[in-house]
Coordinates of C-alpha atoms and ligand atoms in Angstrom, one line a residue:
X1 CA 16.1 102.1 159.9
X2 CA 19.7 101.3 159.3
X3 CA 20.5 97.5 158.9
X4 CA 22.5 96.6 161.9
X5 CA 24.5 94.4 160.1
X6 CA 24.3 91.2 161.6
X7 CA 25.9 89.2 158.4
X8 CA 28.6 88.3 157.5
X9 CA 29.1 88.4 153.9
X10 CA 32.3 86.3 153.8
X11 CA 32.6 83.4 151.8
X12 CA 28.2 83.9 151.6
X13 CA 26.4 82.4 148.2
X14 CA 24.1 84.4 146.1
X15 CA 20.9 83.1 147.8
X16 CA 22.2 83.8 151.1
X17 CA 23.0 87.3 150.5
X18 CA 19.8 87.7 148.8
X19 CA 18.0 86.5 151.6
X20 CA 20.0 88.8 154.4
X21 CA 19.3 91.8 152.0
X22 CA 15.3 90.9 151.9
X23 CA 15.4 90.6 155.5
X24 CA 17.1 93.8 156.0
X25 CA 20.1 91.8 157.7
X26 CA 22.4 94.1 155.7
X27 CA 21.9 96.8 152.6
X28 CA 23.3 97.0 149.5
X29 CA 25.0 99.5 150.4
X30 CA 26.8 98.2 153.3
X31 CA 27.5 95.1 150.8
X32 CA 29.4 97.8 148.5
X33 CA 31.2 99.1 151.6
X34 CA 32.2 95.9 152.8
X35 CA 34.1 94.6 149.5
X36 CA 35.5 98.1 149.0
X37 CA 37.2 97.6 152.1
X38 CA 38.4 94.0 151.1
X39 CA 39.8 95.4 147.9
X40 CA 41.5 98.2 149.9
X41 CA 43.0 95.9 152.8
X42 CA 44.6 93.2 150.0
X43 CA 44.2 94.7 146.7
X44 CA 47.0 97.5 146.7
X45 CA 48.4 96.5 149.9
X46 CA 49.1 93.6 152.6
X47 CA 49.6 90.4 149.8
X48 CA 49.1 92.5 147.0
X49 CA 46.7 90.2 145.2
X50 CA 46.5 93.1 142.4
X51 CA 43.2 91.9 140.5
X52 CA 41.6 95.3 140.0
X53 CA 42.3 97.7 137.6
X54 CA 39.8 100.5 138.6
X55 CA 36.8 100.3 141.5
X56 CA 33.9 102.2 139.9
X57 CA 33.5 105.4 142.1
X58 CA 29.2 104.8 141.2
X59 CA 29.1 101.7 143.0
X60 CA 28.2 103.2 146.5
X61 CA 25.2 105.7 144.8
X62 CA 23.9 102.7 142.2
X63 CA 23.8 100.7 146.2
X64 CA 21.6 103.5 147.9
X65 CA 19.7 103.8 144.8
X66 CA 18.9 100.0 144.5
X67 CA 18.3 99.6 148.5
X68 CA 15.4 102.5 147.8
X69 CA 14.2 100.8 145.3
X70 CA 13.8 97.6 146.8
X71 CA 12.4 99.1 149.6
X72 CA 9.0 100.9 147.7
X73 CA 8.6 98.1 144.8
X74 CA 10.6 95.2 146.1
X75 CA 13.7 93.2 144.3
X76 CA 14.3 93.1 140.6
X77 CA 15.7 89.6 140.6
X78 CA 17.8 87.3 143.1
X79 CA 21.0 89.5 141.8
X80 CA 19.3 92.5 143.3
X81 CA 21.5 94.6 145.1
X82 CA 24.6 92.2 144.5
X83 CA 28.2 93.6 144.0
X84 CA 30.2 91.8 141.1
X85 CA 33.5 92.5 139.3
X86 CA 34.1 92.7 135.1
X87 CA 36.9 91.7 133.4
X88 CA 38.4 94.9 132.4
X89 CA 37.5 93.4 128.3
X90 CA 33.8 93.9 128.9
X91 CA 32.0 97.7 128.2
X92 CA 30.9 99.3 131.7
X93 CA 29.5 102.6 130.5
X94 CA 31.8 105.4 132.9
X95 CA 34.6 103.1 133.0
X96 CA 37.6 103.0 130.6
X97 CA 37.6 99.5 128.8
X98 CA 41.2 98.8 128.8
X99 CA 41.8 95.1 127.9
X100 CA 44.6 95.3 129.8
X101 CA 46.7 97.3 127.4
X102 CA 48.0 101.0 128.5
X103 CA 47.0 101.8 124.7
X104 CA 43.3 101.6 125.2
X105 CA 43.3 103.9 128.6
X106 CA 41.4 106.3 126.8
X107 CA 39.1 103.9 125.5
X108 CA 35.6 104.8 126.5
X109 CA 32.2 103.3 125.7
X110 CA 28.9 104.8 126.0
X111 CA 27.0 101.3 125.7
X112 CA 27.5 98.8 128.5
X113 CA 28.6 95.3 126.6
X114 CA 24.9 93.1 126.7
X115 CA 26.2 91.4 129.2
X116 CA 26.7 93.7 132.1
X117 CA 23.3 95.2 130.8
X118 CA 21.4 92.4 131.6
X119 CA 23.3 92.0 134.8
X120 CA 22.5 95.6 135.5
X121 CA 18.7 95.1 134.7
X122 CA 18.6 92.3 137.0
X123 CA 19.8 94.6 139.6
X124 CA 23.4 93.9 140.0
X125 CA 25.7 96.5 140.9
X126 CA 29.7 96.5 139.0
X127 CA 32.0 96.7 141.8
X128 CA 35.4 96.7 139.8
X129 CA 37.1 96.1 136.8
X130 CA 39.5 93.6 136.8
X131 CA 42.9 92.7 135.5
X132 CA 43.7 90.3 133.2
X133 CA 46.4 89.2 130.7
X134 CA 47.0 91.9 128.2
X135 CA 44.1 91.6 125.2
X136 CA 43.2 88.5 126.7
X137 CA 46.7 86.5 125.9
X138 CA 48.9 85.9 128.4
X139 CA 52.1 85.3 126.3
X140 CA 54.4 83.2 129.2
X141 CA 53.1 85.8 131.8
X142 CA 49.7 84.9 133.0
X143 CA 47.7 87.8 133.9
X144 CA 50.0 90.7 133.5
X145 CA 49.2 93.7 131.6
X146 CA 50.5 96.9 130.9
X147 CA 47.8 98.8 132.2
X148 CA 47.6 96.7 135.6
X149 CA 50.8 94.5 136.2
X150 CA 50.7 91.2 137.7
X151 CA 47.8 89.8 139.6
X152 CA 48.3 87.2 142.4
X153 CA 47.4 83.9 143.4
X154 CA 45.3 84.8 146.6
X155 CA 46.1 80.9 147.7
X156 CA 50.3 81.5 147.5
X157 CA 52.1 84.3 146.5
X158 CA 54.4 83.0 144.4
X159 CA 52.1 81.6 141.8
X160 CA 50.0 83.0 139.3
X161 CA 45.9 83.2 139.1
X162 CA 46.3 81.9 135.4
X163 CA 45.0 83.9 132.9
X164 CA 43.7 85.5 131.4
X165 CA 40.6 85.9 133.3
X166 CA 43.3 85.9 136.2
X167 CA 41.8 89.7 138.1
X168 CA 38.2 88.2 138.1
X169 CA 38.7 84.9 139.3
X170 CA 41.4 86.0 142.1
X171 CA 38.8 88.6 143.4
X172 CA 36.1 86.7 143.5
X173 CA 38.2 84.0 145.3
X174 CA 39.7 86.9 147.6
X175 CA 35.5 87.9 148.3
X176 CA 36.0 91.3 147.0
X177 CA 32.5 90.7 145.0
X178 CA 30.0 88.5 145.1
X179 CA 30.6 87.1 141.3
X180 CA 32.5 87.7 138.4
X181 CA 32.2 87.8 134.9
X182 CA 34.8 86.7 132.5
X183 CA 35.9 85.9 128.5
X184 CA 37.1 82.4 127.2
X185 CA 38.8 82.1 124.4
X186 CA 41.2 78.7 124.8
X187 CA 40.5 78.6 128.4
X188 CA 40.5 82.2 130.2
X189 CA 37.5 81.0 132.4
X190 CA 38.4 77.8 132.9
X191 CA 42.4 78.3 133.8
X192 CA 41.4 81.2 136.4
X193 CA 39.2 79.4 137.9
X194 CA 41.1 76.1 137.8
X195 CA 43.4 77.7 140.0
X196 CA 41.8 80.2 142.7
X197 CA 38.9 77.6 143.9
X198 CA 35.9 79.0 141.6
X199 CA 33.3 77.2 139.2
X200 CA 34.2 79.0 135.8
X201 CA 31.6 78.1 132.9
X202 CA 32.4 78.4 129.5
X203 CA 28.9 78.2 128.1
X204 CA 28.8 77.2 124.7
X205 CA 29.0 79.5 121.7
X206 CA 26.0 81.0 120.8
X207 CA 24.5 81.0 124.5
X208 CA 26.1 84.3 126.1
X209 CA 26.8 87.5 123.9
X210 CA 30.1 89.3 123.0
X211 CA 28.5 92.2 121.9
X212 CA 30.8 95.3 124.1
X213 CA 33.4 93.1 124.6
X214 CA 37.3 93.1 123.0
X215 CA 37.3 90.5 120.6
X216 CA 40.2 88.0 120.6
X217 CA 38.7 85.8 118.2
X218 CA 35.2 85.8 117.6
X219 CA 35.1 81.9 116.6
X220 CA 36.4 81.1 119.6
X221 CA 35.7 83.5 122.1
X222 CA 32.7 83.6 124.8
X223 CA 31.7 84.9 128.0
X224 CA 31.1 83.3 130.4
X225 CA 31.0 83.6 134.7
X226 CA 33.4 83.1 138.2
X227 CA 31.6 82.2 141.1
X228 CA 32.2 80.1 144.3
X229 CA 29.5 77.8 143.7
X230 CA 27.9 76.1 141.3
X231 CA 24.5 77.5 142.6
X232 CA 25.8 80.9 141.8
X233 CA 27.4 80.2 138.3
X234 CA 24.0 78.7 137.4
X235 CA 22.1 82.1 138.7
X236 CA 24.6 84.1 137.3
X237 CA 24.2 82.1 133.4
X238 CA 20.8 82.4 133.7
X239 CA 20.7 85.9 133.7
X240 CA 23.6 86.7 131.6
X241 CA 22.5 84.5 128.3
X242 CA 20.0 85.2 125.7
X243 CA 19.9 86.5 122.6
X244 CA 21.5 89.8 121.5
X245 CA 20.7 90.7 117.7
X246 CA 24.1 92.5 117.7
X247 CA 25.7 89.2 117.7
X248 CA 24.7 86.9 115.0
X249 CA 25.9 83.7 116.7
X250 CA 23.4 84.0 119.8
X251 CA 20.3 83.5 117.5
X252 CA 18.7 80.9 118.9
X253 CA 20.2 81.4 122.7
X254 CA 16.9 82.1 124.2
X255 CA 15.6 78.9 123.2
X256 CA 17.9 77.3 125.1
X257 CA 18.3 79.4 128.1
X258 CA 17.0 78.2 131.1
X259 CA 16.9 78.6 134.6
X260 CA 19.9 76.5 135.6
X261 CA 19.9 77.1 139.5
X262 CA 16.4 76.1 139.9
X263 CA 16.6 72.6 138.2
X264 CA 19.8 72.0 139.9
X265 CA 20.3 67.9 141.4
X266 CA 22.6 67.0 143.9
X267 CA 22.3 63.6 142.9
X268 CA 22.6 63.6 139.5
X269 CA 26.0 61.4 140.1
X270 CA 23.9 58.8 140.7
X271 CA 22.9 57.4 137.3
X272 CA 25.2 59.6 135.0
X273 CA 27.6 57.8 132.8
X274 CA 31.4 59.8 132.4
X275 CA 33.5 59.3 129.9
X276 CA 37.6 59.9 131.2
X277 CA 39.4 61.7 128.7
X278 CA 43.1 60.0 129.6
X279 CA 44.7 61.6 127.2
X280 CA 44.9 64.6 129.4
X281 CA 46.4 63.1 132.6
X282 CA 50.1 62.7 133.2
X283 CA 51.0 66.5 133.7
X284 CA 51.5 66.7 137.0
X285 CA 51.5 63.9 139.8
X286 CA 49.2 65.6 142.3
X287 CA 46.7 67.0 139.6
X288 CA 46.4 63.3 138.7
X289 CA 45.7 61.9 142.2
X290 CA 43.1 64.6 142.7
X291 CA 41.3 63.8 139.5
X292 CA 41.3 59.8 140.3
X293 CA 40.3 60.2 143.4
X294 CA 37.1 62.8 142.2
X295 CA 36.3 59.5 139.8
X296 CA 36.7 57.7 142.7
X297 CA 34.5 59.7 144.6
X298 CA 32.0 59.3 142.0
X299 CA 31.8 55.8 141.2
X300 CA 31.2 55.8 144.8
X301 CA 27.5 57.8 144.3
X302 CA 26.9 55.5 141.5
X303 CA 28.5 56.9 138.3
X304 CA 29.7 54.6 135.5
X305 CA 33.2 55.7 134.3
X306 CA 34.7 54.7 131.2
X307 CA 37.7 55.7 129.9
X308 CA 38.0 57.3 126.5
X309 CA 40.6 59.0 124.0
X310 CA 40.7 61.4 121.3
X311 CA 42.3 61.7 118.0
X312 CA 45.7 63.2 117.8
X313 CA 44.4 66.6 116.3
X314 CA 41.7 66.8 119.3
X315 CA 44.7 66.0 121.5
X316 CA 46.7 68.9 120.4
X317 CA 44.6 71.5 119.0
X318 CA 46.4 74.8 119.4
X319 CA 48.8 74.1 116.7
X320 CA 45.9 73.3 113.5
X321 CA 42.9 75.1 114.7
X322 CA 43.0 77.6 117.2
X323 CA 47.0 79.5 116.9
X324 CA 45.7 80.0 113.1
X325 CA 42.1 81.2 113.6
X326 CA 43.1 83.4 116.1
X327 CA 45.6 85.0 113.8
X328 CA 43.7 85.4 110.8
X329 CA 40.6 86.7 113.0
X330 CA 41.9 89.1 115.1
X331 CA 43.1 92.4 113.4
X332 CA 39.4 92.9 111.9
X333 CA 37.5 91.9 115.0
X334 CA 39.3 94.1 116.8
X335 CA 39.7 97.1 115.4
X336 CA 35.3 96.7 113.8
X337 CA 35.4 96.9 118.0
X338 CA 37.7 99.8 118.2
X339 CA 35.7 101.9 115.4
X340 CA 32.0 101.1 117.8
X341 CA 33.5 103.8 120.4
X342 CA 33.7 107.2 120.9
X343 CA 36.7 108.9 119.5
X344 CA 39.7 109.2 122.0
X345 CA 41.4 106.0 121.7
X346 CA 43.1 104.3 119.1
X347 CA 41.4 102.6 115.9
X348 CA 43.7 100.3 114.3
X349 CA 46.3 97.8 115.5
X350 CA 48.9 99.7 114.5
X351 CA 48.5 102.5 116.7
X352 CA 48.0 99.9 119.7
X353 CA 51.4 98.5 118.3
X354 CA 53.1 102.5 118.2
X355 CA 51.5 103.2 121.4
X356 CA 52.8 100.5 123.3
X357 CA 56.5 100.2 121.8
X358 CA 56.4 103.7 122.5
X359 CA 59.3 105.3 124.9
X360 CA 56.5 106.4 127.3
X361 CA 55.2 102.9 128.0
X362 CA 58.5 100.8 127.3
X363 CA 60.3 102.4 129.9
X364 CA 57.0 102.3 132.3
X365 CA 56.9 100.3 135.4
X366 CA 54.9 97.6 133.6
X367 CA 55.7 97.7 129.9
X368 CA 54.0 95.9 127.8
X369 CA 55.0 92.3 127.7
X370 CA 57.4 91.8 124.8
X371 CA 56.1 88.5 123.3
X372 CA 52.6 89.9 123.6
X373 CA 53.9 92.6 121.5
X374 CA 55.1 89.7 118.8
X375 CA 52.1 88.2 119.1
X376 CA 50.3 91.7 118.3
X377 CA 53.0 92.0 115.2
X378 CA 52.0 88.5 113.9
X379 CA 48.5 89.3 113.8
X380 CA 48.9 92.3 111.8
X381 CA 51.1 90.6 109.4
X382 CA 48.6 87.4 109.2
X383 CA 45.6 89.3 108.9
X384 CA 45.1 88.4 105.2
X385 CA 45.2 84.6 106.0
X386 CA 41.1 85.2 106.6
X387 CA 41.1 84.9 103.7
X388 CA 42.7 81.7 102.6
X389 CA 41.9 78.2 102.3
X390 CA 43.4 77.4 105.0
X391 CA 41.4 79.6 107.5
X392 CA 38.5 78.2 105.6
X393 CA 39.4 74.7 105.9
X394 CA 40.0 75.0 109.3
X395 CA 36.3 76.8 110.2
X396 CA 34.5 74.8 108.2
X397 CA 35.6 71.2 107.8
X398 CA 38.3 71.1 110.9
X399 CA 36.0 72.4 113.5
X400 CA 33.3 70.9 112.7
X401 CA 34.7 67.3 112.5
X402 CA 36.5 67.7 116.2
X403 CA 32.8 68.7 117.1
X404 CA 31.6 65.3 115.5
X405 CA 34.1 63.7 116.6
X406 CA 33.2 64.6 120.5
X407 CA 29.3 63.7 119.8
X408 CA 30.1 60.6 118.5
X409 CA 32.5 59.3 121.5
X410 CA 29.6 60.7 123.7
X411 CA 26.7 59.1 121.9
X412 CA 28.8 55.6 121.4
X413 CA 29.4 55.3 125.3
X414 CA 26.3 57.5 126.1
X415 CA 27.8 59.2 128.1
X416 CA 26.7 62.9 129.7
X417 CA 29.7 64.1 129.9
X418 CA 33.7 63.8 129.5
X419 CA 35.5 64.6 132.6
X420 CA 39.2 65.7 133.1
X421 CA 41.7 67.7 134.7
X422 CA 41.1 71.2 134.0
X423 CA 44.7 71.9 133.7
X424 CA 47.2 69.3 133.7
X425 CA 49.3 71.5 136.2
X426 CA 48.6 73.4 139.3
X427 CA 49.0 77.1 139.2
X428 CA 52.5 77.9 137.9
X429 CA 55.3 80.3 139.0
X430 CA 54.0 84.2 138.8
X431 CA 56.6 84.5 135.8
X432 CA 58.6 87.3 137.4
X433 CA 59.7 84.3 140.2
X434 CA 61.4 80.8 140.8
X435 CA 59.6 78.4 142.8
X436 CA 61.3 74.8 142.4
X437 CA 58.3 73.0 143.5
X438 CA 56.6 73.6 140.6
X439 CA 56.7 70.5 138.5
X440 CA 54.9 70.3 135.0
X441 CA 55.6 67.7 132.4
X442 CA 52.8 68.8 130.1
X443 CA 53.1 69.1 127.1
X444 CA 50.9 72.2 126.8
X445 CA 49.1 72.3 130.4
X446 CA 46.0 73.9 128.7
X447 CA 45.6 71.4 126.3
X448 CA 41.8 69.9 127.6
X449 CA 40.7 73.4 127.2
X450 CA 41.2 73.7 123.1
X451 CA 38.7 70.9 122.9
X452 CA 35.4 73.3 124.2
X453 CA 37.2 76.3 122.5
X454 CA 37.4 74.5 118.6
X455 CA 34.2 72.6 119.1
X456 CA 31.6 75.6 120.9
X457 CA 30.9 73.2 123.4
X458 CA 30.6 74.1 127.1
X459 CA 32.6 72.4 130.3
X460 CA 32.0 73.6 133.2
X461 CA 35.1 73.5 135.8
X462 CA 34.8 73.0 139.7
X463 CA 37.1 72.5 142.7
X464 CA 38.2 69.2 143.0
X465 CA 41.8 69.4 146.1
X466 CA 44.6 71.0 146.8
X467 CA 48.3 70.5 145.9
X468 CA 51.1 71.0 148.7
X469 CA 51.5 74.3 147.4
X470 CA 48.8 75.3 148.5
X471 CA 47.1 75.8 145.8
X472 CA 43.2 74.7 144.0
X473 CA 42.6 72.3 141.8
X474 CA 39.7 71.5 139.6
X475 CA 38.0 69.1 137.2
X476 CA 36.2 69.6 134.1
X477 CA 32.9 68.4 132.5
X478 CA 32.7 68.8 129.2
X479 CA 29.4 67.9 126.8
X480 CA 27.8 68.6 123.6
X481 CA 26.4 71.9 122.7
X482 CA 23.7 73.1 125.2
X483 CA 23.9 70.9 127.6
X484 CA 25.3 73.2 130.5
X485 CA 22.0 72.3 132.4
X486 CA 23.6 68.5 132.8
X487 CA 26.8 69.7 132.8
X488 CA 26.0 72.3 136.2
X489 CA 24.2 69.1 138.2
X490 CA 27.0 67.0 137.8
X491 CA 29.3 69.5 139.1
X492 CA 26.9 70.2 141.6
X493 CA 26.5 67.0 142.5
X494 CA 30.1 66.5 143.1
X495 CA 30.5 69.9 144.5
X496 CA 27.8 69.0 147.0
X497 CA 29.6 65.4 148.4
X498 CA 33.2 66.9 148.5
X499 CA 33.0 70.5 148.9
X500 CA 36.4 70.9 147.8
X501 CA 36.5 74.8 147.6
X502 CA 38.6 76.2 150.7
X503 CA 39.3 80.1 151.6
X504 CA 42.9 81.5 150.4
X505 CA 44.7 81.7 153.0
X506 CA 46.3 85.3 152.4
X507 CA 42.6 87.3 152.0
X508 CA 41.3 86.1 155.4
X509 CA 38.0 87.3 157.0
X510 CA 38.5 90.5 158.4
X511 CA 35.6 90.4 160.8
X512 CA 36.4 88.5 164.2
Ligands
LIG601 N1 41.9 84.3 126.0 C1 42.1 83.1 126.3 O1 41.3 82.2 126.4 C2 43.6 82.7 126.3 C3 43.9 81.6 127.3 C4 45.3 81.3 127.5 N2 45.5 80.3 128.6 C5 46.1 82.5 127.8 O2 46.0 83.0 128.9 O3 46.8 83.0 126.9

């Protein structure tokens, strides 16, 4: 009673897989089998795409288990039976969470983060932990850590998958899962994304837990997933948010939770009103041809565009609100998340610091990144400013008044949402190589991102072209708080007149 195996999963959505597993086109298991040998053709070997840091060796038994099950009481969910890969920041209980850092190695949980649980519950199997930049800040080298080196660009080999979400989103562009699941901060969903072909949402703060996760900065940071469609990032939110008690700011998340797949609208461009935010254009030459031309595209279906511009503080936000929060927050966050394991790793920041200036990992083949390590330095020695009146200034009168001021362009224009380029430059050089066709005059080419990250607001980021380099761009649609569900049909609506998104060229299909 062997499935024969007729699909295909290449390049397949959610539903489609779904619907080969109910009709016994395929099992679980063979599902497992088939990314495990799509991480071990171009993971390790041929390009070297490097986005995993371990495969969980209880993928292939969870798969048998979950086929038997769906056999004698049928499917738990649509995510049934569905391989997916974890940033290596989230808790998978049996795997080491790492955060990217050599340090942490022995760091291992016996609670899966919330997240994954719910995941889990609905039936989904982890596949892989990925890579990512080390603790979740890439430093100059996007997605390189100590623990797993440098991941790839599966689209061209000499540029980088961002970061620092950068192992999740180049494996689920390379189909070595189905989905992924990621962490935000100032853009680690949206960059990776941005740059391997994916729909990344960063949902907005208080809709998906942190709970089991590293915290970067817990007034900024939130999970959020990869996927190749819009369909399946909606399917994927769905069943990822809700409220956990062990994380005060998801509350009231179950009030707003909804099944965002079902209610999805392909024409939703139709009467929508978009708001351009310019000031975010003018990075890169081809970026901005790709974005005007989405608007073009959309006036097309019948959108109204207007253009519209932020305050200089909105415009440049790392520098007032988010380099400042981040440093006062982190120390504690961190190591309240070391103390909630098992003994066996480190506790404090300053043994990560010893460890990873140690001999051991400095003369390693992948040392820690050195201005990472500053950055580790200046968070120990700014720790106190949590403190201050300046930390407090900044959470509870800075924040807040970018937030107002994003509700009150929106609601002056009425617009549903602000659209711009996701980053204002294509993937950049992998930071160990030259490439002189890489042109970016941006000022900071993450700068659109701070905006979601200072206000809590989501965006939601899908393919939009290609540069000559081969590689993905995407646009962004940004709104107020909770309003992913209009957020998802408009990039679902455009999704579904350009389909944008094309295969990377180095992880072909291995099947004839
Ligand atoms: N964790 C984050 O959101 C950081 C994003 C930033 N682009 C970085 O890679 O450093």
């Amino acid at each position: 009673e062997i499935a024969k195996s007729t699909f295909d999963p290449f390049e397949k959505s959610i539903d489609e897989v779904t619907k080969a597993l109910d009709t016994k086109q395929i099992t679980s298991e063979e599902l497992v089998k088939y990314y495990l040998k799509r991480i071990e053709a171009f993971d390790k070997q041929g390009p070297v795409i490097n986005s995993i840091i371990a495969v969980n060796n209880q993928a292939l038994e969870t798969a048998k288990a979950l086929d038997t099950e769906r056999k004698s009481k049928g499917p738990r969910s649509k995510l049934h039976g569905i391989p997916f890969v974890v940033k290596d920041n989230f808790d998978v209980v049996g795997m080491p969470t790492t955060a990217g850092a050599v340090a942490l190695k022995n760091e291992n949980p016996t609670k899966n983060s919330f997240t994954v649980q719910k995941l889990i519950d609905a039936g989904a199997i982890v596949i892989a932990k990925t890579n990512m930049s080390e603790l979740a800040a890439s430093y100059g080298r996007l997605g390189y850590s100590s623990m797993g080196g440098l991941t790839i660009n599966p689209y061209n080999l000499s540029r980088d998958a961002s970061g620092s979400s950068s192992g999740s989103a180049a494996a689920v562009a390379a189909n070595f899962a189905v989905f992924g699941l990621g962490t935000d901060t100032s853009g680690s969903v949206r960059g990776p994304a941005n740059v391997t072909g994916l729909v990344g949402i960063r949902p907005t703060m208080g809709l998906t837990s942190r709970s089991g996760v590293v915290p970067s900065s817990l007034s900024l940071d939130v999970t959020g997933p990869l996927a190749r469609s819009v369909e399946d990032a909606s399917l994927v939110l769905t069943a990822m948010a809700g409220t956990d008690k062990a994380d005060y700011a998801t509350k009231s998340a179950n009030r707003y939770v909804q099944d965002y797949a079902k209610a999805l609208n392909a024409s939703s461009l139709k009467h929508a009103r978009i708001g351009v935010a310019t000031d975010f254009f003018g990075g890169n030459d081809e970026v901005d041809a790709i974005t005007n031309q989405a608007i073009a595209k959309m006036k097309s279906m019948g959108t109204e565009v207007v253009p519209v511009t932020f305050s200089k503080q909105t415009k440049y936000l790392w520098t007032p609100v988010l380099g400042p929060v981040g440093d006062a927050e982190f120390k504690i966050q961190f190591e309240k998340y070391l103390r909630s394991l098992p003994a066996g790793g480190p506790k404090t920041l300053q043994e990560v610091i010893d460890i990873s200036e140690s001999p051991e990992v400095l003369n390693s083949a992948t040392p820690v990144n050195p201005a990472r390590l500053e950055g580790l330095k200046t968070a120990l020695a700014k720790a106190d400013t949590l403190y201050s009146n300046e930390y407090k200034k900044i959470v509870k009168k800075e924040m807040p008044q970018t937030r107002k001021e994003i509700e009150k362009i929106m609601k002056k224009n009425n617009l549903d949402a602000i659209v711009f380029p996701t980053m204002a430059c294509p993937a950049s050089n992998r930071f160990d190589k030259e490439d002189p066709t890489y042109v970016c005059n941006a000022y900071d080419t993450y700068a659109a991102s701070y905006v979601a990250s200072a206000t809590g607001f989501p965006e939601v980021t899908v393919p939009a072209g290609m540069v000559e380099a081969g590689v993905p761009v995407g646009i962004s649609f940004l709104g107020t708080a909770y309003s992913e569900q209009t957020l998802l049909n408009l990039a679902y609506s455009f999704e579904q007149a350009t389909k944008a998104r094309t295969v990377p060229v180095h992880t072909p299909n291995l099947r004839p």
